[in-house]
């Protein structure tokens, strides 16, 4: 099984890999790829999603193995930066845990790491009941709004969601609701930035704190006035934040550090 990926920018520069959230695919990183054109950028579609929709069944562990393999092949001893959002951030945590020395900079954006067994049990019946709704454009527009998916991306988002099988959606959500930080995450050697929005749910903020405390190389921050999806809702702000942290080691004054 091979994952679909695209390369952009200057291939002589450090490798910057982007991992999308659930329910979207690599298009969510369009504004980041354009901004970081002076890096060797790579966007990867995770199993059963986007251009990788015909691959093996999705799992966080399998996704991490496959993306790590791509990085090993493409990095050519260059610095490696990986940015993951939501589901992609969970995959990134697993990647760091599987290969603690591969990634030099990791940005873990809005990762849930507190399993919810009760919610997990409810996913299958809830999806089976509500699945027909995803075919309705009016319902998809409401969903897109909560994910900060703008009009320019809505048609792509709608097409992908309507093509996603119910069993695929169930697998993704069950993995998302079951994920917890592997013990080996503490061995990851790169610099790690953990971010969460100030308007995200309490469980997400607690997860950000859990991740930050699990590895001594982590810096955790809460970004004010932001919900789940800062790279889509405030791409310019997000891009500058990442650039300054990687290149200067600085963070915006208005963020709150997680102790």
PDB file of C-alpha atoms in Angstrom:
ATOM      1  CA  UNK A   1       0.000   0.000   0.000  1.00  0.00           C
ATOM      2  CA  UNK A   2       1.389   3.385  -1.034  1.00  0.00           C
ATOM      3  CA  UNK A   3       0.003   6.688   0.185  1.00  0.00           C
ATOM      4  CA  UNK A   4      -0.597   9.537  -2.252  1.00  0.00           C
ATOM      5  CA  UNK A   5       1.567  12.590  -1.690  1.00  0.00           C
ATOM      6  CA  UNK A   6       2.597  15.767  -3.523  1.00  0.00           C
ATOM      7  CA  UNK A   7       5.866  17.669  -3.360  1.00  0.00           C
ATOM      8  CA  UNK A   8       6.217  21.428  -3.671  1.00  0.00           C
ATOM      9  CA  UNK A   9       8.823  24.146  -3.243  1.00  0.00           C
ATOM     10  CA  UNK A  10      12.610  23.873  -3.184  1.00  0.00           C
ATOM     11  CA  UNK A  11      13.709  20.250  -2.906  1.00  0.00           C
ATOM     12  CA  UNK A  12      17.201  21.245  -1.780  1.00  0.00           C
ATOM     13  CA  UNK A  13      15.806  22.762   1.439  1.00  0.00           C
ATOM     14  CA  UNK A  14      14.574  21.161   4.704  1.00  0.00           C
ATOM     15  CA  UNK A  15      11.641  18.786   4.292  1.00  0.00           C
ATOM     16  CA  UNK A  16       8.325  20.088   5.659  1.00  0.00           C
ATOM     17  CA  UNK A  17       5.536  17.468   5.795  1.00  0.00           C
ATOM     18  CA  UNK A  18       1.849  18.290   6.363  1.00  0.00           C
ATOM     19  CA  UNK A  19      -0.711  15.812   7.755  1.00  0.00           C
ATOM     20  CA  UNK A  20      -4.399  16.703   7.390  1.00  0.00           C
ATOM     21  CA  UNK A  21      -7.304  16.224   9.772  1.00  0.00           C
ATOM     22  CA  UNK A  22     -10.160  13.730   9.474  1.00  0.00           C
ATOM     23  CA  UNK A  23     -12.848  14.527   6.927  1.00  0.00           C
ATOM     24  CA  UNK A  24     -10.512  16.635   4.795  1.00  0.00           C
ATOM     25  CA  UNK A  25      -7.298  15.926   2.874  1.00  0.00           C
ATOM     26  CA  UNK A  26      -4.138  17.660   1.652  1.00  0.00           C
ATOM     27  CA  UNK A  27      -5.986  20.606   0.127  1.00  0.00           C
ATOM     28  CA  UNK A  28      -6.393  22.013   3.656  1.00  0.00           C
ATOM     29  CA  UNK A  29      -2.687  22.959   3.543  1.00  0.00           C
ATOM     30  CA  UNK A  30      -2.807  24.991   0.296  1.00  0.00           C
ATOM     31  CA  UNK A  31      -2.053  28.299   2.023  1.00  0.00           C
ATOM     32  CA  UNK A  32       0.812  26.765   4.015  1.00  0.00           C
ATOM     33  CA  UNK A  33       2.396  25.201   0.926  1.00  0.00           C
ATOM     34  CA  UNK A  34       2.286  28.563  -0.868  1.00  0.00           C
ATOM     35  CA  UNK A  35       3.765  30.405   2.101  1.00  0.00           C
ATOM     36  CA  UNK A  36       6.568  27.915   2.737  1.00  0.00           C
ATOM     37  CA  UNK A  37       7.599  27.704  -0.933  1.00  0.00           C
ATOM     38  CA  UNK A  38      11.237  28.129   0.134  1.00  0.00           C
ATOM     39  CA  UNK A  39      11.048  24.733   1.894  1.00  0.00           C
ATOM     40  CA  UNK A  40      10.716  21.265   0.383  1.00  0.00           C
ATOM     41  CA  UNK A  41       7.029  20.848   1.195  1.00  0.00           C
ATOM     42  CA  UNK A  42       5.144  17.573   1.064  1.00  0.00           C
ATOM     43  CA  UNK A  43       1.435  16.958   1.639  1.00  0.00           C
ATOM     44  CA  UNK A  44       0.311  13.386   2.333  1.00  0.00           C
ATOM     45  CA  UNK A  45      -3.197  11.937   2.054  1.00  0.00           C
ATOM     46  CA  UNK A  46      -3.778   9.467   4.886  1.00  0.00           C
ATOM     47  CA  UNK A  47      -5.260   5.984   4.211  1.00  0.00           C
ATOM     48  CA  UNK A  48      -8.836   5.915   2.838  1.00  0.00           C
ATOM     49  CA  UNK A  49      -8.862   9.701   2.447  1.00  0.00           C
ATOM     50  CA  UNK A  50      -8.300  12.098  -0.449  1.00  0.00           C
ATOM     51  CA  UNK A  51      -6.164  10.581  -3.203  1.00  0.00           C
ATOM     52  CA  UNK A  52      -5.341   7.650  -0.890  1.00  0.00           C
ATOM     53  CA  UNK A  53      -8.989   6.547  -0.669  1.00  0.00           C
ATOM     54  CA  UNK A  54      -8.324   3.148  -2.273  1.00  0.00           C
ATOM     55  CA  UNK A  55      -5.592   2.103   0.173  1.00  0.00           C
ATOM     56  CA  UNK A  56      -5.789  -0.274   3.146  1.00  0.00           C
ATOM     57  CA  UNK A  57      -8.112   0.398   6.070  1.00  0.00           C
ATOM     58  CA  UNK A  58      -7.196   3.464   8.083  1.00  0.00           C
ATOM     59  CA  UNK A  59      -5.403   3.197  11.387  1.00  0.00           C
ATOM     60  CA  UNK A  60      -3.184   5.680  13.191  1.00  0.00           C
ATOM     61  CA  UNK A  61      -0.411   3.124  13.594  1.00  0.00           C
ATOM     62  CA  UNK A  62      -0.402   2.147   9.906  1.00  0.00           C
ATOM     63  CA  UNK A  63      -0.513   5.808   8.828  1.00  0.00           C
ATOM     64  CA  UNK A  64       2.505   6.604  11.002  1.00  0.00           C
ATOM     65  CA  UNK A  65       4.495   3.678   9.605  1.00  0.00           C
ATOM     66  CA  UNK A  66       3.770   4.706   6.024  1.00  0.00           C
ATOM     67  CA  UNK A  67       4.503   8.421   6.467  1.00  0.00           C
ATOM     68  CA  UNK A  68       7.734   7.657   8.341  1.00  0.00           C
ATOM     69  CA  UNK A  69       8.786   5.449   5.416  1.00  0.00           C
ATOM     70  CA  UNK A  70       8.117   8.248   2.930  1.00  0.00           C
ATOM     71  CA  UNK A  71      10.169  10.664   5.043  1.00  0.00           C
ATOM     72  CA  UNK A  72      13.056   8.205   5.308  1.00  0.00           C
ATOM     73  CA  UNK A  73      13.053   7.918   1.517  1.00  0.00           C
ATOM     74  CA  UNK A  74      12.704  11.645   0.767  1.00  0.00           C
ATOM     75  CA  UNK A  75      14.607  13.428   3.527  1.00  0.00           C
ATOM     76  CA  UNK A  76      18.115  12.567   2.282  1.00  0.00           C
ATOM     77  CA  UNK A  77      19.686  13.565   5.616  1.00  0.00           C
ATOM     78  CA  UNK A  78      17.944  16.967   5.542  1.00  0.00           C
ATOM     79  CA  UNK A  79      16.208  18.579   8.501  1.00  0.00           C
ATOM     80  CA  UNK A  80      12.669  17.226   8.837  1.00  0.00           C
ATOM     81  CA  UNK A  81       9.677  19.277   9.995  1.00  0.00           C
ATOM     82  CA  UNK A  82       6.235  17.665  10.373  1.00  0.00           C
ATOM     83  CA  UNK A  83       3.007  19.571  10.998  1.00  0.00           C
ATOM     84  CA  UNK A  84      -0.137  17.636  11.925  1.00  0.00           C
ATOM     85  CA  UNK A  85      -3.680  18.811  12.588  1.00  0.00           C
ATOM     86  CA  UNK A  86      -6.246  16.864  14.661  1.00  0.00           C
ATOM     87  CA  UNK A  87      -6.220  13.321  13.227  1.00  0.00           C
ATOM     88  CA  UNK A  88      -2.929  14.149  11.507  1.00  0.00           C
ATOM     89  CA  UNK A  89      -1.564  15.372  14.847  1.00  0.00           C
ATOM     90  CA  UNK A  90      -2.409  11.993  16.401  1.00  0.00           C
ATOM     91  CA  UNK A  91      -0.560  10.311  13.531  1.00  0.00           C
ATOM     92  CA  UNK A  92       2.394  12.629  14.189  1.00  0.00           C
ATOM     93  CA  UNK A  93       2.527  11.600  17.866  1.00  0.00           C
ATOM     94  CA  UNK A  94       2.603   7.966  16.762  1.00  0.00           C
ATOM     95  CA  UNK A  95       5.336   8.754  14.207  1.00  0.00           C
ATOM     96  CA  UNK A  96       7.511  10.346  16.899  1.00  0.00           C
ATOM     97  CA  UNK A  97       6.898   7.326  19.109  1.00  0.00           C
ATOM     98  CA  UNK A  98       7.813   4.796  16.404  1.00  0.00           C
ATOM     99  CA  UNK A  99      10.965   6.609  15.293  1.00  0.00           C
ATOM    100  CA  UNK A 100      12.201   9.048  17.969  1.00  0.00           C
ATOM    101  CA  UNK A 101      15.165  10.314  15.899  1.00  0.00           C
ATOM    102  CA  UNK A 102      13.570  10.938  12.494  1.00  0.00           C
ATOM    103  CA  UNK A 103      11.864  14.319  13.013  1.00  0.00           C
ATOM    104  CA  UNK A 104      13.719  17.511  13.996  1.00  0.00           C
ATOM    105  CA  UNK A 105      10.683  19.777  14.484  1.00  0.00           C
ATOM    106  CA  UNK A 106       7.118  18.635  15.152  1.00  0.00           C
ATOM    107  CA  UNK A 107       4.021  20.833  15.409  1.00  0.00           C
ATOM    108  CA  UNK A 108       1.164  18.942  17.076  1.00  0.00           C
ATOM    109  CA  UNK A 109      -1.964  21.017  16.492  1.00  0.00           C
ATOM    110  CA  UNK A 110      -5.180  20.047  18.342  1.00  0.00           C
ATOM    111  CA  UNK A 111      -4.570  16.357  19.081  1.00  0.00           C
ATOM    112  CA  UNK A 112      -7.018  14.385  21.233  1.00  0.00           C
ATOM    113  CA  UNK A 113      -5.157  11.932  23.486  1.00  0.00           C
ATOM    114  CA  UNK A 114      -7.766  11.149  26.123  1.00  0.00           C
ATOM    115  CA  UNK A 115      -9.728   8.040  25.016  1.00  0.00           C
ATOM    116  CA  UNK A 116     -13.498   8.095  25.325  1.00  0.00           C
ATOM    117  CA  UNK A 117     -14.729   4.449  25.472  1.00  0.00           C
ATOM    118  CA  UNK A 118     -18.383   5.450  25.836  1.00  0.00           C
ATOM    119  CA  UNK A 119     -18.291   7.775  22.827  1.00  0.00           C
ATOM    120  CA  UNK A 120     -16.439   5.118  20.855  1.00  0.00           C
ATOM    121  CA  UNK A 121     -19.259   2.633  21.452  1.00  0.00           C
ATOM    122  CA  UNK A 122     -21.790   5.160  20.169  1.00  0.00           C
ATOM    123  CA  UNK A 123     -19.944   5.959  16.917  1.00  0.00           C
ATOM    124  CA  UNK A 124     -21.132   3.023  14.805  1.00  0.00           C
ATOM    125  CA  UNK A 125     -24.895   3.344  15.525  1.00  0.00           C
ATOM    126  CA  UNK A 126     -24.725   7.140  15.263  1.00  0.00           C
ATOM    127  CA  UNK A 127     -22.944   7.084  11.890  1.00  0.00           C
ATOM    128  CA  UNK A 128     -25.235   4.385  10.496  1.00  0.00           C
ATOM    129  CA  UNK A 129     -28.201   6.558  11.444  1.00  0.00           C
ATOM    130  CA  UNK A 130     -26.847   9.943  10.322  1.00  0.00           C
ATOM    131  CA  UNK A 131     -24.775   8.890   7.289  1.00  0.00           C
ATOM    132  CA  UNK A 132     -27.448   9.827   4.680  1.00  0.00           C
ATOM    133  CA  UNK A 133     -27.170  13.452   5.852  1.00  0.00           C
ATOM    134  CA  UNK A 134     -23.693  13.872   4.375  1.00  0.00           C
ATOM    135  CA  UNK A 135     -25.240  13.748   0.892  1.00  0.00           C
ATOM    136  CA  UNK A 136     -27.169  16.935   1.681  1.00  0.00           C
ATOM    137  CA  UNK A 137     -25.327  20.114   0.702  1.00  0.00           C
ATOM    138  CA  UNK A 138     -27.070  22.091   3.434  1.00  0.00           C
ATOM    139  CA  UNK A 139     -25.759  19.673   6.090  1.00  0.00           C
ATOM    140  CA  UNK A 140     -22.265  19.683   4.564  1.00  0.00           C
ATOM    141  CA  UNK A 141     -22.218  23.482   4.633  1.00  0.00           C
ATOM    142  CA  UNK A 142     -22.937  23.437   8.362  1.00  0.00           C
ATOM    143  CA  UNK A 143     -20.151  20.888   8.904  1.00  0.00           C
ATOM    144  CA  UNK A 144     -17.767  22.887   6.720  1.00  0.00           C
ATOM    145  CA  UNK A 145     -18.437  26.020   8.765  1.00  0.00           C
ATOM    146  CA  UNK A 146     -17.434  24.283  12.014  1.00  0.00           C
ATOM    147  CA  UNK A 147     -14.173  23.202  10.330  1.00  0.00           C
ATOM    148  CA  UNK A 148     -13.475  26.702   8.925  1.00  0.00           C
ATOM    149  CA  UNK A 149     -13.731  25.362   5.367  1.00  0.00           C
ATOM    150  CA  UNK A 150     -14.290  28.439   3.176  1.00  0.00           C
ATOM    151  CA  UNK A 151     -16.247  28.737  -0.062  1.00  0.00           C
ATOM    152  CA  UNK A 152     -13.103  28.276  -2.162  1.00  0.00           C
ATOM    153  CA  UNK A 153     -12.691  24.732  -0.782  1.00  0.00           C
ATOM    154  CA  UNK A 154     -16.312  23.740  -0.206  1.00  0.00           C
ATOM    155  CA  UNK A 155     -16.841  21.860  -3.490  1.00  0.00           C
ATOM    156  CA  UNK A 156     -13.722  19.748  -2.854  1.00  0.00           C
ATOM    157  CA  UNK A 157     -14.776  19.144   0.748  1.00  0.00           C
ATOM    158  CA  UNK A 158     -18.316  18.173  -0.301  1.00  0.00           C
ATOM    159  CA  UNK A 159     -17.086  15.810  -3.028  1.00  0.00           C
ATOM    160  CA  UNK A 160     -14.721  14.008  -0.648  1.00  0.00           C
ATOM    161  CA  UNK A 161     -17.254  13.685   2.160  1.00  0.00           C
ATOM    162  CA  UNK A 162     -19.953  12.304  -0.127  1.00  0.00           C
ATOM    163  CA  UNK A 163     -17.507   9.753  -1.533  1.00  0.00           C
ATOM    164  CA  UNK A 164     -16.375   8.542   1.900  1.00  0.00           C
ATOM    165  CA  UNK A 165     -17.893   5.205   2.891  1.00  0.00           C
ATOM    166  CA  UNK A 166     -19.699   4.876   6.208  1.00  0.00           C
ATOM    167  CA  UNK A 167     -17.290   2.156   7.368  1.00  0.00           C
ATOM    168  CA  UNK A 168     -14.328   4.422   6.598  1.00  0.00           C
ATOM    169  CA  UNK A 169     -15.818   7.246   8.657  1.00  0.00           C
ATOM    170  CA  UNK A 170     -16.489   4.838  11.518  1.00  0.00           C
ATOM    171  CA  UNK A 171     -12.897   3.559  11.433  1.00  0.00           C
ATOM    172  CA  UNK A 172     -11.482   7.083  11.478  1.00  0.00           C
ATOM    173  CA  UNK A 173     -13.681   8.205  14.373  1.00  0.00           C
ATOM    174  CA  UNK A 174     -13.054   5.033  16.381  1.00  0.00           C
ATOM    175  CA  UNK A 175      -9.308   5.489  15.989  1.00  0.00           C
ATOM    176  CA  UNK A 176      -9.623   9.152  16.933  1.00  0.00           C
ATOM    177  CA  UNK A 177     -11.640   8.380  20.072  1.00  0.00           C
ATOM    178  CA  UNK A 178      -9.323   5.540  21.156  1.00  0.00           C
ATOM    179  CA  UNK A 179      -5.929   7.180  20.749  1.00  0.00           C
ATOM    180  CA  UNK A 180      -3.643   7.737  23.716  1.00  0.00           C
ATOM    181  CA  UNK A 181      -0.016   8.804  23.965  1.00  0.00           C
ATOM    182  CA  UNK A 182       2.367   5.850  23.507  1.00  0.00           C
ATOM    183  CA  UNK A 183       4.956   5.456  26.267  1.00  0.00           C
ATOM    184  CA  UNK A 184       7.762   5.724  23.706  1.00  0.00           C
ATOM    185  CA  UNK A 185       6.669   9.290  22.833  1.00  0.00           C
ATOM    186  CA  UNK A 186       8.821  10.442  25.750  1.00  0.00           C
ATOM    187  CA  UNK A 187      11.907   9.305  23.805  1.00  0.00           C
ATOM    188  CA  UNK A 188      11.328  11.614  20.804  1.00  0.00           C
ATOM    189  CA  UNK A 189      14.416  13.797  20.370  1.00  0.00           C
ATOM    190  CA  UNK A 190      13.220  16.653  18.156  1.00  0.00           C
ATOM    191  CA  UNK A 191      11.751  19.985  19.236  1.00  0.00           C
ATOM    192  CA  UNK A 192       7.988  19.700  19.676  1.00  0.00           C
ATOM    193  CA  UNK A 193       5.402  22.494  19.673  1.00  0.00           C
ATOM    194  CA  UNK A 194       1.968  21.532  21.026  1.00  0.00           C
ATOM    195  CA  UNK A 195      -0.845  23.955  20.199  1.00  0.00           C
ATOM    196  CA  UNK A 196      -4.531  24.162  21.082  1.00  0.00           C
ATOM    197  CA  UNK A 197      -7.116  26.879  20.510  1.00  0.00           C
ATOM    198  CA  UNK A 198      -8.472  28.898  23.413  1.00  0.00           C
ATOM    199  CA  UNK A 199     -12.014  28.203  22.167  1.00  0.00           C
ATOM    200  CA  UNK A 200     -11.557  24.456  21.879  1.00  0.00           C
ATOM    201  CA  UNK A 201     -13.264  22.029  24.246  1.00  0.00           C
ATOM    202  CA  UNK A 202     -11.817  21.342  27.671  1.00  0.00           C
ATOM    203  CA  UNK A 203     -10.856  17.804  26.651  1.00  0.00           C
ATOM    204  CA  UNK A 204      -8.660  19.213  23.884  1.00  0.00           C
ATOM    205  CA  UNK A 205      -6.891  21.578  26.302  1.00  0.00           C
ATOM    206  CA  UNK A 206      -6.341  18.737  28.765  1.00  0.00           C
ATOM    207  CA  UNK A 207      -4.938  16.639  25.924  1.00  0.00           C
ATOM    208  CA  UNK A 208      -2.509  19.425  24.985  1.00  0.00           C
ATOM    209  CA  UNK A 209      -1.300  19.516  28.582  1.00  0.00           C
ATOM    210  CA  UNK A 210      -0.932  15.695  28.660  1.00  0.00           C
ATOM    211  CA  UNK A 211       1.215  15.777  25.519  1.00  0.00           C
ATOM    212  CA  UNK A 212       3.345  18.670  26.775  1.00  0.00           C
ATOM    213  CA  UNK A 213       4.099  16.901  30.058  1.00  0.00           C
ATOM    214  CA  UNK A 214       4.926  13.591  28.366  1.00  0.00           C
ATOM    215  CA  UNK A 215       8.127  14.780  26.655  1.00  0.00           C
ATOM    216  CA  UNK A 216      10.739  17.193  28.008  1.00  0.00           C
ATOM    217  CA  UNK A 217      11.256  18.642  24.494  1.00  0.00           C
ATOM    218  CA  UNK A 218       7.654  19.856  24.273  1.00  0.00           C
ATOM    219  CA  UNK A 219       6.525  23.462  24.451  1.00  0.00           C
ATOM    220  CA  UNK A 220       2.759  23.748  24.850  1.00  0.00           C
ATOM    221  CA  UNK A 221       0.708  26.856  24.050  1.00  0.00           C
ATOM    222  CA  UNK A 222      -2.926  27.928  24.076  1.00  0.00           C
ATOM    223  CA  UNK A 223      -3.738  30.313  21.235  1.00  0.00           C
ATOM    224  CA  UNK A 224      -6.452  32.843  22.226  1.00  0.00           C
ATOM    225  CA  UNK A 225      -9.694  33.405  20.297  1.00  0.00           C
ATOM    226  CA  UNK A 226      -9.217  30.312  18.117  1.00  0.00           C
ATOM    227  CA  UNK A 227     -11.271  27.130  17.775  1.00  0.00           C
ATOM    228  CA  UNK A 228     -10.449  23.771  16.193  1.00  0.00           C
ATOM    229  CA  UNK A 229      -8.690  24.549  12.905  1.00  0.00           C
ATOM    230  CA  UNK A 230      -6.381  27.554  13.143  1.00  0.00           C
ATOM    231  CA  UNK A 231      -4.507  26.714   9.915  1.00  0.00           C
ATOM    232  CA  UNK A 232      -7.781  27.190   8.003  1.00  0.00           C
ATOM    233  CA  UNK A 233      -9.352  29.961  10.092  1.00  0.00           C
ATOM    234  CA  UNK A 234      -6.214  32.114  10.472  1.00  0.00           C
ATOM    235  CA  UNK A 235      -3.670  30.819   7.943  1.00  0.00           C
ATOM    236  CA  UNK A 236      -1.465  33.941   7.967  1.00  0.00           C
ATOM    237  CA  UNK A 237      -1.195  33.903  11.750  1.00  0.00           C
ATOM    238  CA  UNK A 238      -0.523  30.153  11.794  1.00  0.00           C
ATOM    239  CA  UNK A 239       2.150  30.411   9.101  1.00  0.00           C
ATOM    240  CA  UNK A 240       4.002  33.182  10.937  1.00  0.00           C
ATOM    241  CA  UNK A 241       3.760  31.325  14.229  1.00  0.00           C
ATOM    242  CA  UNK A 242       5.336  28.201  12.710  1.00  0.00           C
ATOM    243  CA  UNK A 243       7.993  30.146  10.802  1.00  0.00           C
ATOM    244  CA  UNK A 244       9.100  32.164  13.843  1.00  0.00           C
ATOM    245  CA  UNK A 245       9.190  29.121  16.102  1.00  0.00           C
ATOM    246  CA  UNK A 246      11.294  27.072  13.663  1.00  0.00           C
ATOM    247  CA  UNK A 247      13.629  29.814  12.454  1.00  0.00           C
ATOM    248  CA  UNK A 248      13.910  32.081  15.530  1.00  0.00           C
ATOM    249  CA  UNK A 249      12.660  30.009  18.444  1.00  0.00           C
ATOM    250  CA  UNK A 250      10.072  32.675  19.286  1.00  0.00           C
ATOM    251  CA  UNK A 251       6.319  32.551  19.944  1.00  0.00           C
ATOM    252  CA  UNK A 252       3.613  35.258  19.853  1.00  0.00           C
ATOM    253  CA  UNK A 253       3.293  37.318  23.054  1.00  0.00           C
ATOM    254  CA  UNK A 254      -0.443  36.724  23.338  1.00  0.00           C
ATOM    255  CA  UNK A 255      -0.258  32.924  23.667  1.00  0.00           C
ATOM    256  CA  UNK A 256      -0.462  31.212  27.058  1.00  0.00           C
ATOM    257  CA  UNK A 257       2.247  28.709  27.864  1.00  0.00           C
ATOM    258  CA  UNK A 258       1.154  25.317  29.201  1.00  0.00           C
ATOM    259  CA  UNK A 259       3.116  24.518  32.357  1.00  0.00           C
TER     260      UNK A 259
END
